């Protein structure tokens, strides 16, 4: 097809939980634009130790939902387990890409986890434990560094590749929905984006950007954290209303476009919410 953005380049898509995940919209748009995808989901890995029955069942169900979603939304594409809380799991994934001869032209980081938000209630920051703080930071922010590290180590991430992560306005401002613990991890994710843009740009010509997206309730993470009233407030405040997952997918694809020189940016796909006082 003419006028497609990609010419068979392959992108890693993390963070698909189901067909409504933001990462799924991005994966579909990459494929529609002539690219290929490799998808990773959270599941049981050989590196988990002393998993309880409950945790095992949760991870198995999560991975099953992920595989079904990929099959429905994308058809036959390579899939693998990647648990961002386990360094060995990230390394094993990167090694498996190298073993299969798969070269990546970039990846989407769409991973976030914060156990201090339960049934839409956010724990006050003063009550967040050291483990809760570090777990959220590790999975939601530091994992961006580790995925890039291992993909570079195994020579999987191609020169001139592009990385994008998903953030939101709460990284910088207290908003209609104060997230507290995860907001701090998002601020770290954005700073990591900028530092990596410098390091990886010089080392590998790799671009690194982040996008702050509007609140979205379609996904598991969105349903678990947001209320309808949050979306109404942000939709009314934003000059263009809330942005859609399709808007987000177009912007990620734009940032993945081979040969661009956009890097180190924290962009907004939020209907203009960020310009309001
Ligand atoms: N939904 C929103 O309102 C919104 C707005 C802006 C940004 N975001 C960001 O977009 C990204 C995707 O969120 P979503 O709304 O599509 O929700 P989602 O629930 O579909 O995606 C979150 C993903 O994180 C994965 N994950 C959690 N812990 C993991 C681990 N240890 N290892 C690997 N994967 C793990 C989950 O399996 C899931 O696939 C997140 O970074 C989120 O913070 C969401």
PDB file of C-alpha atoms and ligand atoms in Angstrom:
ATOM      1  CA  UNK A   1       0.000   0.000   0.000  1.00  0.00           C
ATOM      2  CA  UNK A   2       1.276   3.482  -0.763  1.00  0.00           C
ATOM      3  CA  UNK A   3       1.815   6.277   1.762  1.00  0.00           C
ATOM      4  CA  UNK A   4       2.497   3.941   4.647  1.00  0.00           C
ATOM      5  CA  UNK A   5       4.847   5.132   7.370  1.00  0.00           C
ATOM      6  CA  UNK A   6       6.710   1.857   7.876  1.00  0.00           C
ATOM      7  CA  UNK A   7       8.463  -0.527   5.551  1.00  0.00           C
ATOM      8  CA  UNK A   8       8.390  -3.741   7.562  1.00  0.00           C
ATOM      9  CA  UNK A   9      10.205  -2.341  10.646  1.00  0.00           C
ATOM     10  CA  UNK A  10       9.492  -4.269  13.873  1.00  0.00           C
ATOM     11  CA  UNK A  11       8.427  -2.680  17.187  1.00  0.00           C
ATOM     12  CA  UNK A  12       8.107  -4.242  20.614  1.00  0.00           C
ATOM     13  CA  UNK A  13       4.765  -3.504  22.260  1.00  0.00           C
ATOM     14  CA  UNK A  14       4.634  -3.965  26.028  1.00  0.00           C
ATOM     15  CA  UNK A  15       1.571  -3.431  28.207  1.00  0.00           C
ATOM     16  CA  UNK A  16      -1.245  -5.217  26.391  1.00  0.00           C
ATOM     17  CA  UNK A  17      -3.660  -6.621  28.980  1.00  0.00           C
ATOM     18  CA  UNK A  18      -6.736  -6.827  26.742  1.00  0.00           C
ATOM     19  CA  UNK A  19      -8.132  -5.448  23.488  1.00  0.00           C
ATOM     20  CA  UNK A  20      -8.864  -2.092  25.138  1.00  0.00           C
ATOM     21  CA  UNK A  21      -5.292  -1.494  26.363  1.00  0.00           C
ATOM     22  CA  UNK A  22      -3.726   1.676  24.974  1.00  0.00           C
ATOM     23  CA  UNK A  23      -0.825  -0.469  23.733  1.00  0.00           C
ATOM     24  CA  UNK A  24      -3.237  -2.466  21.550  1.00  0.00           C
ATOM     25  CA  UNK A  25      -4.336   0.707  19.718  1.00  0.00           C
ATOM     26  CA  UNK A  26      -0.680   1.519  19.074  1.00  0.00           C
ATOM     27  CA  UNK A  27       0.108  -2.018  17.865  1.00  0.00           C
ATOM     28  CA  UNK A  28      -2.828  -1.977  15.445  1.00  0.00           C
ATOM     29  CA  UNK A  29      -1.797   1.386  14.009  1.00  0.00           C
ATOM     30  CA  UNK A  30       1.804   0.216  13.506  1.00  0.00           C
ATOM     31  CA  UNK A  31       0.550  -2.805  11.569  1.00  0.00           C
ATOM     32  CA  UNK A  32      -1.900  -0.647   9.578  1.00  0.00           C
ATOM     33  CA  UNK A  33       1.056   1.570   8.641  1.00  0.00           C
ATOM     34  CA  UNK A  34       3.150  -1.307   7.295  1.00  0.00           C
ATOM     35  CA  UNK A  35       5.124  -2.196  10.437  1.00  0.00           C
ATOM     36  CA  UNK A  36       5.425  -5.423  12.416  1.00  0.00           C
ATOM     37  CA  UNK A  37       5.021  -5.992  16.140  1.00  0.00           C
ATOM     38  CA  UNK A  38       6.299  -8.319  18.834  1.00  0.00           C
ATOM     39  CA  UNK A  39       4.096  -8.254  21.955  1.00  0.00           C
ATOM     40  CA  UNK A  40       4.932  -9.037  25.562  1.00  0.00           C
ATOM     41  CA  UNK A  41       2.493  -9.714  28.374  1.00  0.00           C
ATOM     42  CA  UNK A  42       2.679 -10.178  32.112  1.00  0.00           C
ATOM     43  CA  UNK A  43       2.615 -13.869  33.013  1.00  0.00           C
ATOM     44  CA  UNK A  44       4.352 -16.622  34.966  1.00  0.00           C
ATOM     45  CA  UNK A  45       8.071 -16.681  34.195  1.00  0.00           C
ATOM     46  CA  UNK A  46      10.750 -19.212  35.235  1.00  0.00           C
ATOM     47  CA  UNK A  47      12.271 -16.447  37.359  1.00  0.00           C
ATOM     48  CA  UNK A  48       9.381 -16.063  39.771  1.00  0.00           C
ATOM     49  CA  UNK A  49      10.193 -17.451  43.206  1.00  0.00           C
ATOM     50  CA  UNK A  50       7.720 -18.669  45.798  1.00  0.00           C
ATOM     51  CA  UNK A  51       4.617 -17.549  43.943  1.00  0.00           C
ATOM     52  CA  UNK A  52       1.445 -18.094  45.959  1.00  0.00           C
ATOM     53  CA  UNK A  53      -1.416 -20.018  44.356  1.00  0.00           C
ATOM     54  CA  UNK A  54      -3.356 -16.790  44.097  1.00  0.00           C
ATOM     55  CA  UNK A  55      -0.481 -14.960  42.379  1.00  0.00           C
ATOM     56  CA  UNK A  56       0.077 -17.876  39.982  1.00  0.00           C
ATOM     57  CA  UNK A  57      -3.601 -17.943  39.038  1.00  0.00           C
ATOM     58  CA  UNK A  58      -3.605 -14.153  38.517  1.00  0.00           C
ATOM     59  CA  UNK A  59      -0.545 -14.256  36.258  1.00  0.00           C
ATOM     60  CA  UNK A  60      -1.835 -17.237  34.263  1.00  0.00           C
ATOM     61  CA  UNK A  61      -5.184 -15.537  33.656  1.00  0.00           C
ATOM     62  CA  UNK A  62      -3.422 -12.288  32.769  1.00  0.00           C
ATOM     63  CA  UNK A  63      -1.264 -14.021  30.155  1.00  0.00           C
ATOM     64  CA  UNK A  64      -4.218 -15.944  28.736  1.00  0.00           C
ATOM     65  CA  UNK A  65      -6.206 -12.683  28.347  1.00  0.00           C
ATOM     66  CA  UNK A  66      -3.147 -11.080  26.738  1.00  0.00           C
ATOM     67  CA  UNK A  67      -2.761 -13.888  24.197  1.00  0.00           C
ATOM     68  CA  UNK A  68      -6.453 -13.875  23.344  1.00  0.00           C
ATOM     69  CA  UNK A  69      -6.391 -10.110  22.886  1.00  0.00           C
ATOM     70  CA  UNK A  70      -3.335 -10.298  20.610  1.00  0.00           C
ATOM     71  CA  UNK A  71      -4.918 -13.056  18.559  1.00  0.00           C
ATOM     72  CA  UNK A  72      -8.193 -11.115  18.158  1.00  0.00           C
ATOM     73  CA  UNK A  73      -6.601  -7.696  17.637  1.00  0.00           C
ATOM     74  CA  UNK A  74      -3.458  -8.533  15.678  1.00  0.00           C
ATOM     75  CA  UNK A  75      -3.630 -12.126  14.448  1.00  0.00           C
ATOM     76  CA  UNK A  76      -0.429 -14.168  14.329  1.00  0.00           C
ATOM     77  CA  UNK A  77       2.368 -12.136  15.887  1.00  0.00           C
ATOM     78  CA  UNK A  78       5.254 -13.238  18.132  1.00  0.00           C
ATOM     79  CA  UNK A  79       4.412 -13.074  21.839  1.00  0.00           C
ATOM     80  CA  UNK A  80       6.449 -13.590  25.013  1.00  0.00           C
ATOM     81  CA  UNK A  81       6.272 -13.219  28.781  1.00  0.00           C
ATOM     82  CA  UNK A  82       7.937 -10.123  30.186  1.00  0.00           C
ATOM     83  CA  UNK A  83       7.627  -9.277  33.873  1.00  0.00           C
ATOM     84  CA  UNK A  84       9.077  -5.806  34.360  1.00  0.00           C
ATOM     85  CA  UNK A  85       9.583  -6.440  38.079  1.00  0.00           C
ATOM     86  CA  UNK A  86      12.133  -9.206  37.341  1.00  0.00           C
ATOM     87  CA  UNK A  87      15.440  -8.232  35.781  1.00  0.00           C
ATOM     88  CA  UNK A  88      16.044 -11.850  34.697  1.00  0.00           C
ATOM     89  CA  UNK A  89      12.744 -11.861  32.823  1.00  0.00           C
ATOM     90  CA  UNK A  90      13.703  -8.738  30.864  1.00  0.00           C
ATOM     91  CA  UNK A  91      17.122 -10.203  30.070  1.00  0.00           C
ATOM     92  CA  UNK A  92      15.640 -13.566  29.008  1.00  0.00           C
ATOM     93  CA  UNK A  93      13.245 -11.779  26.665  1.00  0.00           C
ATOM     94  CA  UNK A  94      16.040  -9.739  25.042  1.00  0.00           C
ATOM     95  CA  UNK A  95      18.165 -12.889  24.665  1.00  0.00           C
ATOM     96  CA  UNK A  96      15.267 -14.738  23.058  1.00  0.00           C
ATOM     97  CA  UNK A  97      14.863 -11.919  20.513  1.00  0.00           C
ATOM     98  CA  UNK A  98      18.571 -12.213  19.665  1.00  0.00           C
ATOM     99  CA  UNK A  99      18.342 -16.034  19.435  1.00  0.00           C
ATOM    100  CA  UNK A 100      15.424 -15.740  16.998  1.00  0.00           C
ATOM    101  CA  UNK A 101      17.292 -13.121  14.949  1.00  0.00           C
ATOM    102  CA  UNK A 102      14.587 -10.502  15.595  1.00  0.00           C
ATOM    103  CA  UNK A 103      15.844  -6.922  15.287  1.00  0.00           C
ATOM    104  CA  UNK A 104      13.750  -4.167  16.870  1.00  0.00           C
ATOM    105  CA  UNK A 105      13.359  -0.665  15.465  1.00  0.00           C
ATOM    106  CA  UNK A 106      11.903   0.571  18.731  1.00  0.00           C
ATOM    107  CA  UNK A 107       9.535  -0.176  21.556  1.00  0.00           C
ATOM    108  CA  UNK A 108       6.505   1.125  23.400  1.00  0.00           C
ATOM    109  CA  UNK A 109       6.710   1.186  27.197  1.00  0.00           C
ATOM    110  CA  UNK A 110       3.074   1.008  28.382  1.00  0.00           C
ATOM    111  CA  UNK A 111       3.646  -0.581  31.790  1.00  0.00           C
ATOM    112  CA  UNK A 112       2.397   0.797  35.082  1.00  0.00           C
ATOM    113  CA  UNK A 113       1.547  -0.708  38.443  1.00  0.00           C
ATOM    114  CA  UNK A 114       0.705   0.880  41.796  1.00  0.00           C
ATOM    115  CA  UNK A 115      -0.707  -1.198  44.612  1.00  0.00           C
ATOM    116  CA  UNK A 116      -1.460   1.934  46.670  1.00  0.00           C
ATOM    117  CA  UNK A 117      -4.546   2.549  44.507  1.00  0.00           C
ATOM    118  CA  UNK A 118      -7.318   0.126  45.449  1.00  0.00           C
ATOM    119  CA  UNK A 119     -10.936   0.333  44.330  1.00  0.00           C
ATOM    120  CA  UNK A 120     -10.315   3.868  43.080  1.00  0.00           C
ATOM    121  CA  UNK A 121      -9.051   5.000  46.508  1.00  0.00           C
ATOM    122  CA  UNK A 122      -5.561   6.527  46.515  1.00  0.00           C
ATOM    123  CA  UNK A 123      -3.414   6.027  49.599  1.00  0.00           C
ATOM    124  CA  UNK A 124      -2.029   9.265  51.073  1.00  0.00           C
ATOM    125  CA  UNK A 125       1.661   9.670  50.291  1.00  0.00           C
ATOM    126  CA  UNK A 126       2.489   9.832  54.006  1.00  0.00           C
ATOM    127  CA  UNK A 127       1.250   6.245  54.382  1.00  0.00           C
ATOM    128  CA  UNK A 128       3.120   4.716  51.416  1.00  0.00           C
ATOM    129  CA  UNK A 129       5.576   2.042  52.597  1.00  0.00           C
ATOM    130  CA  UNK A 130       9.162   1.684  51.279  1.00  0.00           C
ATOM    131  CA  UNK A 131       8.170  -1.479  49.386  1.00  0.00           C
ATOM    132  CA  UNK A 132       5.109   0.150  47.831  1.00  0.00           C
ATOM    133  CA  UNK A 133       7.210   3.115  46.717  1.00  0.00           C
ATOM    134  CA  UNK A 134      10.050   1.022  45.264  1.00  0.00           C
ATOM    135  CA  UNK A 135       7.780  -1.562  43.580  1.00  0.00           C
ATOM    136  CA  UNK A 136       5.835   1.161  41.780  1.00  0.00           C
ATOM    137  CA  UNK A 137       9.027   2.962  40.798  1.00  0.00           C
ATOM    138  CA  UNK A 138      10.685  -0.262  39.603  1.00  0.00           C
ATOM    139  CA  UNK A 139       7.853  -1.510  37.429  1.00  0.00           C
ATOM    140  CA  UNK A 140       6.538   1.824  36.144  1.00  0.00           C
ATOM    141  CA  UNK A 141       9.775   3.783  35.607  1.00  0.00           C
ATOM    142  CA  UNK A 142      13.081   1.914  36.082  1.00  0.00           C
ATOM    143  CA  UNK A 143      11.892  -0.857  33.758  1.00  0.00           C
ATOM    144  CA  UNK A 144      12.284   1.579  30.848  1.00  0.00           C
ATOM    145  CA  UNK A 145      16.035   1.659  31.520  1.00  0.00           C
ATOM    146  CA  UNK A 146      16.309  -2.105  31.947  1.00  0.00           C
ATOM    147  CA  UNK A 147      14.403  -2.948  28.760  1.00  0.00           C
ATOM    148  CA  UNK A 148      16.631  -0.552  26.800  1.00  0.00           C
ATOM    149  CA  UNK A 149      19.736  -1.918  28.582  1.00  0.00           C
ATOM    150  CA  UNK A 150      19.116  -5.552  27.667  1.00  0.00           C
ATOM    151  CA  UNK A 151      17.941  -4.822  24.132  1.00  0.00           C
ATOM    152  CA  UNK A 152      21.213  -2.949  23.619  1.00  0.00           C
ATOM    153  CA  UNK A 153      23.278  -5.631  25.372  1.00  0.00           C
ATOM    154  CA  UNK A 154      21.993  -8.336  23.007  1.00  0.00           C
ATOM    155  CA  UNK A 155      22.269  -6.075  19.975  1.00  0.00           C
ATOM    156  CA  UNK A 156      18.519  -6.217  19.328  1.00  0.00           C
ATOM    157  CA  UNK A 157      17.764  -2.478  19.343  1.00  0.00           C
ATOM    158  CA  UNK A 158      18.737  -1.156  15.921  1.00  0.00           C
ATOM    159  CA  UNK A 159      20.682   2.052  15.270  1.00  0.00           C
ATOM    160  CA  UNK A 160      18.213   4.878  14.607  1.00  0.00           C
ATOM    161  CA  UNK A 161      15.452   3.151  16.600  1.00  0.00           C
ATOM    162  CA  UNK A 162      12.736   4.938  18.577  1.00  0.00           C
ATOM    163  CA  UNK A 163      11.373   4.413  22.093  1.00  0.00           C
ATOM    164  CA  UNK A 164       8.159   5.866  23.481  1.00  0.00           C
ATOM    165  CA  UNK A 165       6.631   5.635  26.949  1.00  0.00           C
ATOM    166  CA  UNK A 166       3.208   6.602  28.263  1.00  0.00           C
ATOM    167  CA  UNK A 167       2.820   9.170  31.012  1.00  0.00           C
ATOM    168  CA  UNK A 168       0.265  11.708  32.134  1.00  0.00           C
ATOM    169  CA  UNK A 169      -0.079  15.235  33.438  1.00  0.00           C
ATOM    170  CA  UNK A 170       0.056  14.078  37.066  1.00  0.00           C
ATOM    171  CA  UNK A 171       3.835  13.692  36.588  1.00  0.00           C
ATOM    172  CA  UNK A 172       4.049  17.479  36.843  1.00  0.00           C
ATOM    173  CA  UNK A 173       0.811  18.811  38.349  1.00  0.00           C
ATOM    174  CA  UNK A 174      -1.669  17.897  41.037  1.00  0.00           C
ATOM    175  CA  UNK A 175      -4.846  17.528  39.010  1.00  0.00           C
ATOM    176  CA  UNK A 176      -8.517  16.534  39.245  1.00  0.00           C
ATOM    177  CA  UNK A 177      -7.277  13.081  40.278  1.00  0.00           C
ATOM    178  CA  UNK A 178      -4.230  13.182  42.609  1.00  0.00           C
ATOM    179  CA  UNK A 179      -2.448   9.865  42.098  1.00  0.00           C
ATOM    180  CA  UNK A 180       0.370  10.492  44.628  1.00  0.00           C
ATOM    181  CA  UNK A 181       2.665   7.430  44.504  1.00  0.00           C
ATOM    182  CA  UNK A 182       2.328   6.663  40.776  1.00  0.00           C
ATOM    183  CA  UNK A 183       2.663  10.380  39.921  1.00  0.00           C
ATOM    184  CA  UNK A 184       6.166  10.277  41.354  1.00  0.00           C
ATOM    185  CA  UNK A 185       7.004   7.205  39.261  1.00  0.00           C
ATOM    186  CA  UNK A 186       5.672   8.996  36.159  1.00  0.00           C
ATOM    187  CA  UNK A 187       7.876  12.004  36.947  1.00  0.00           C
ATOM    188  CA  UNK A 188      10.826   9.586  37.139  1.00  0.00           C
ATOM    189  CA  UNK A 189       9.754   7.936  33.871  1.00  0.00           C
ATOM    190  CA  UNK A 190       9.807  11.327  32.167  1.00  0.00           C
ATOM    191  CA  UNK A 191      13.230  12.225  33.558  1.00  0.00           C
ATOM    192  CA  UNK A 192      14.552   8.809  32.495  1.00  0.00           C
ATOM    193  CA  UNK A 193      13.182   9.556  29.020  1.00  0.00           C
ATOM    194  CA  UNK A 194      15.265  12.727  28.821  1.00  0.00           C
ATOM    195  CA  UNK A 195      18.466  11.211  30.210  1.00  0.00           C
ATOM    196  CA  UNK A 196      18.151   8.189  27.903  1.00  0.00           C
ATOM    197  CA  UNK A 197      17.491  10.461  24.926  1.00  0.00           C
ATOM    198  CA  UNK A 198      20.956  11.917  25.472  1.00  0.00           C
ATOM    199  CA  UNK A 199      22.741   8.615  26.201  1.00  0.00           C
ATOM    200  CA  UNK A 200      21.067   6.477  23.550  1.00  0.00           C
ATOM    201  CA  UNK A 201      21.014   9.246  20.952  1.00  0.00           C
ATOM    202  CA  UNK A 202      24.790   9.529  21.110  1.00  0.00           C
ATOM    203  CA  UNK A 203      25.392   5.804  21.452  1.00  0.00           C
ATOM    204  CA  UNK A 204      22.930   4.347  18.962  1.00  0.00           C
ATOM    205  CA  UNK A 205      21.076   7.187  17.230  1.00  0.00           C
ATOM    206  CA  UNK A 206      18.047   6.023  19.234  1.00  0.00           C
ATOM    207  CA  UNK A 207      15.270   8.537  19.997  1.00  0.00           C
ATOM    208  CA  UNK A 208      13.432   8.464  23.328  1.00  0.00           C
ATOM    209  CA  UNK A 209      10.174  10.321  23.944  1.00  0.00           C
ATOM    210  CA  UNK A 210       7.186  10.190  26.293  1.00  0.00           C
ATOM    211  CA  UNK A 211       3.546  11.112  25.783  1.00  0.00           C
ATOM    212  CA  UNK A 212       1.209  12.457  28.443  1.00  0.00           C
ATOM    213  CA  UNK A 213      -2.219  11.161  27.524  1.00  0.00           C
ATOM    214  CA  UNK A 214      -5.761  12.121  28.623  1.00  0.00           C
ATOM    215  CA  UNK A 215      -7.529  10.020  31.261  1.00  0.00           C
ATOM    216  CA  UNK A 216      -9.049   6.924  29.638  1.00  0.00           C
ATOM    217  CA  UNK A 217     -11.369   4.438  31.327  1.00  0.00           C
ATOM    218  CA  UNK A 218     -11.436   1.725  28.647  1.00  0.00           C
ATOM    219  CA  UNK A 219      -8.411  -0.162  30.001  1.00  0.00           C
ATOM    220  CA  UNK A 220      -7.986  -2.239  33.143  1.00  0.00           C
ATOM    221  CA  UNK A 221      -5.668   0.396  34.667  1.00  0.00           C
ATOM    222  CA  UNK A 222      -8.122   3.177  33.799  1.00  0.00           C
ATOM    223  CA  UNK A 223     -11.136   1.313  35.176  1.00  0.00           C
ATOM    224  CA  UNK A 224      -9.282   0.518  38.393  1.00  0.00           C
ATOM    225  CA  UNK A 225      -8.231   4.089  39.087  1.00  0.00           C
ATOM    226  CA  UNK A 226     -10.596   6.603  37.459  1.00  0.00           C
ATOM    227  CA  UNK A 227     -14.195   7.687  38.032  1.00  0.00           C
ATOM    228  CA  UNK A 228     -16.570   8.866  35.273  1.00  0.00           C
ATOM    229  CA  UNK A 229     -16.521  12.289  36.933  1.00  0.00           C
ATOM    230  CA  UNK A 230     -12.721  12.516  36.390  1.00  0.00           C
ATOM    231  CA  UNK A 231     -13.206  12.127  32.647  1.00  0.00           C
ATOM    232  CA  UNK A 232     -16.039  14.662  32.638  1.00  0.00           C
ATOM    233  CA  UNK A 233     -13.895  17.234  34.443  1.00  0.00           C
ATOM    234  CA  UNK A 234     -10.851  16.781  32.186  1.00  0.00           C
ATOM    235  CA  UNK A 235     -13.063  16.698  29.082  1.00  0.00           C
ATOM    236  CA  UNK A 236     -14.662  20.021  30.030  1.00  0.00           C
ATOM    237  CA  UNK A 237     -11.358  21.682  30.954  1.00  0.00           C
ATOM    238  CA  UNK A 238      -9.578  20.545  27.740  1.00  0.00           C
ATOM    239  CA  UNK A 239     -10.244  22.925  24.797  1.00  0.00           C
ATOM    240  CA  UNK A 240     -10.638  19.950  22.426  1.00  0.00           C
ATOM    241  CA  UNK A 241     -12.108  17.516  24.956  1.00  0.00           C
ATOM    242  CA  UNK A 242     -10.300  14.334  26.000  1.00  0.00           C
ATOM    243  CA  UNK A 243      -8.012  12.753  23.406  1.00  0.00           C
ATOM    244  CA  UNK A 244      -8.867   9.254  22.154  1.00  0.00           C
ATOM    245  CA  UNK A 245      -6.678   6.118  22.079  1.00  0.00           C
ATOM    246  CA  UNK A 246      -6.573   6.541  18.286  1.00  0.00           C
ATOM    247  CA  UNK A 247      -5.101  10.048  18.734  1.00  0.00           C
ATOM    248  CA  UNK A 248      -2.451   8.510  20.976  1.00  0.00           C
ATOM    249  CA  UNK A 249      -1.656   5.741  18.479  1.00  0.00           C
ATOM    250  CA  UNK A 250      -1.160   8.296  15.678  1.00  0.00           C
ATOM    251  CA  UNK A 251       1.303  10.250  17.801  1.00  0.00           C
ATOM    252  CA  UNK A 252       3.300   7.174  18.810  1.00  0.00           C
ATOM    253  CA  UNK A 253       3.537   6.131  15.160  1.00  0.00           C
ATOM    254  CA  UNK A 254       4.672   9.659  14.311  1.00  0.00           C
ATOM    255  CA  UNK A 255       7.437   9.383  16.929  1.00  0.00           C
ATOM    256  CA  UNK A 256       8.391   5.903  15.638  1.00  0.00           C
ATOM    257  CA  UNK A 257       8.626   7.154  12.056  1.00  0.00           C
ATOM    258  CA  UNK A 258      12.081   6.113  10.766  1.00  0.00           C
ATOM    259  CA  UNK A 259      14.541   8.938  10.201  1.00  0.00           C
ATOM    260  CA  UNK A 260      12.884  11.566  12.405  1.00  0.00           C
ATOM    261  CA  UNK A 261      15.015  13.772  14.700  1.00  0.00           C
ATOM    262  CA  UNK A 262      12.517  14.263  17.522  1.00  0.00           C
ATOM    263  CA  UNK A 263      13.949  13.133  20.838  1.00  0.00           C
ATOM    264  CA  UNK A 264      13.858  13.903  24.564  1.00  0.00           C
ATOM    265  CA  UNK A 265      10.314  15.281  24.273  1.00  0.00           C
ATOM    266  CA  UNK A 266       7.486  14.999  26.772  1.00  0.00           C
ATOM    267  CA  UNK A 267       4.538  15.519  24.447  1.00  0.00           C
ATOM    268  CA  UNK A 268       0.865  15.999  25.261  1.00  0.00           C
ATOM    269  CA  UNK A 269      -1.948  14.150  23.561  1.00  0.00           C
ATOM    270  CA  UNK A 270      -4.640  15.494  25.863  1.00  0.00           C
ATOM    271  CA  UNK A 271      -6.967  17.813  23.946  1.00  0.00           C
ATOM    272  CA  UNK A 272      -5.037  20.781  25.384  1.00  0.00           C
ATOM    273  CA  UNK A 273      -5.655  20.004  29.062  1.00  0.00           C
ATOM    274  CA  UNK A 274      -2.044  20.916  29.884  1.00  0.00           C
ATOM    275  CA  UNK A 275      -2.333  24.574  28.798  1.00  0.00           C
ATOM    276  CA  UNK A 276      -5.116  25.338  31.259  1.00  0.00           C
ATOM    277  CA  UNK A 277      -4.436  26.989  34.623  1.00  0.00           C
TER     278      UNK A 277
HETATM  279  N1  LIG B   1      -5.695   4.855  31.266  1.00  0.00           N
HETATM  280  C1  LIG B   1      -5.297   6.093  31.427  1.00  0.00           C
HETATM  281  O1  LIG B   1      -6.065   6.975  31.829  1.00  0.00           O
HETATM  282  C2  LIG B   1      -3.872   6.483  31.109  1.00  0.00           C
HETATM  283  C3  LIG B   1      -3.575   7.830  30.848  1.00  0.00           C
HETATM  284  C4  LIG B   1      -2.254   8.188  30.581  1.00  0.00           C
HETATM  285  C5  LIG B   1      -1.255   7.226  30.582  1.00  0.00           C
HETATM  286  N2  LIG B   1      -1.588   5.927  30.842  1.00  0.00           N
HETATM  287  C6  LIG B   1      -0.493   4.950  30.846  1.00  0.00           C
HETATM  288  O2  LIG B   1      -0.632   4.087  29.737  1.00  0.00           O
HETATM  289  C7  LIG B   1       0.011   2.846  30.037  1.00  0.00           C
HETATM  290  C8  LIG B   1      -0.941   1.697  29.681  1.00  0.00           C
HETATM  291  O3  LIG B   1      -2.084   1.769  30.510  1.00  0.00           O
HETATM  292  P1  LIG B   1      -3.552   1.369  30.010  1.00  0.00           P
HETATM  293  O4  LIG B   1      -4.476   2.478  30.420  1.00  0.00           O
HETATM  294  O5  LIG B   1      -3.542   0.908  28.615  1.00  0.00           O
HETATM  295  O6  LIG B   1      -3.908   0.164  31.020  1.00  0.00           O
HETATM  296  P2  LIG B   1      -3.661  -1.439  30.915  1.00  0.00           P
HETATM  297  O7  LIG B   1      -4.123  -1.970  32.228  1.00  0.00           O
HETATM  298  O8  LIG B   1      -4.264  -1.965  29.691  1.00  0.00           O
HETATM  299  O9  LIG B   1      -2.074  -1.516  30.784  1.00  0.00           O
HETATM  300  C9  LIG B   1      -1.169  -1.539  31.885  1.00  0.00           C
HETATM  301  C10 LIG B   1      -0.229  -2.676  31.595  1.00  0.00           C
HETATM  302  O10 LIG B   1       0.842  -2.737  32.546  1.00  0.00           O
HETATM  303  C11 LIG B   1       1.148  -4.118  32.646  1.00  0.00           C
HETATM  304  N3  LIG B   1       1.996  -4.427  33.796  1.00  0.00           N
HETATM  305  C12 LIG B   1       1.765  -4.158  35.108  1.00  0.00           C
HETATM  306  N4  LIG B   1       2.763  -4.685  35.864  1.00  0.00           N
HETATM  307  C13 LIG B   1       3.639  -5.264  35.003  1.00  0.00           C
HETATM  308  C14 LIG B   1       4.864  -5.989  35.159  1.00  0.00           C
HETATM  309  N5  LIG B   1       5.402  -6.218  36.361  1.00  0.00           N
HETATM  310  N6  LIG B   1       5.489  -6.441  34.035  1.00  0.00           N
HETATM  311  C15 LIG B   1       4.973  -6.232  32.814  1.00  0.00           C
HETATM  312  N7  LIG B   1       3.819  -5.589  32.599  1.00  0.00           N
HETATM  313  C16 LIG B   1       3.155  -5.106  33.684  1.00  0.00           C
HETATM  314  C17 LIG B   1      -0.217  -4.784  32.733  1.00  0.00           C
HETATM  315  O11 LIG B   1      -0.141  -6.183  32.519  1.00  0.00           O
HETATM  316  C18 LIG B   1      -0.941  -4.044  31.636  1.00  0.00           C
HETATM  317  O12 LIG B   1      -0.775  -4.695  30.402  1.00  0.00           O
HETATM  318  C19 LIG B   1       0.413   2.910  31.497  1.00  0.00           C
HETATM  319  O13 LIG B   1       1.761   3.308  31.595  1.00  0.00           O
HETATM  320  C20 LIG B   1      -0.480   4.023  32.040  1.00  0.00           C
HETATM  321  O14 LIG B   1       0.034   4.655  33.198  1.00  0.00           O
HETATM  322  C21 LIG B   1      -2.875   5.532  31.076  1.00  0.00           C
END
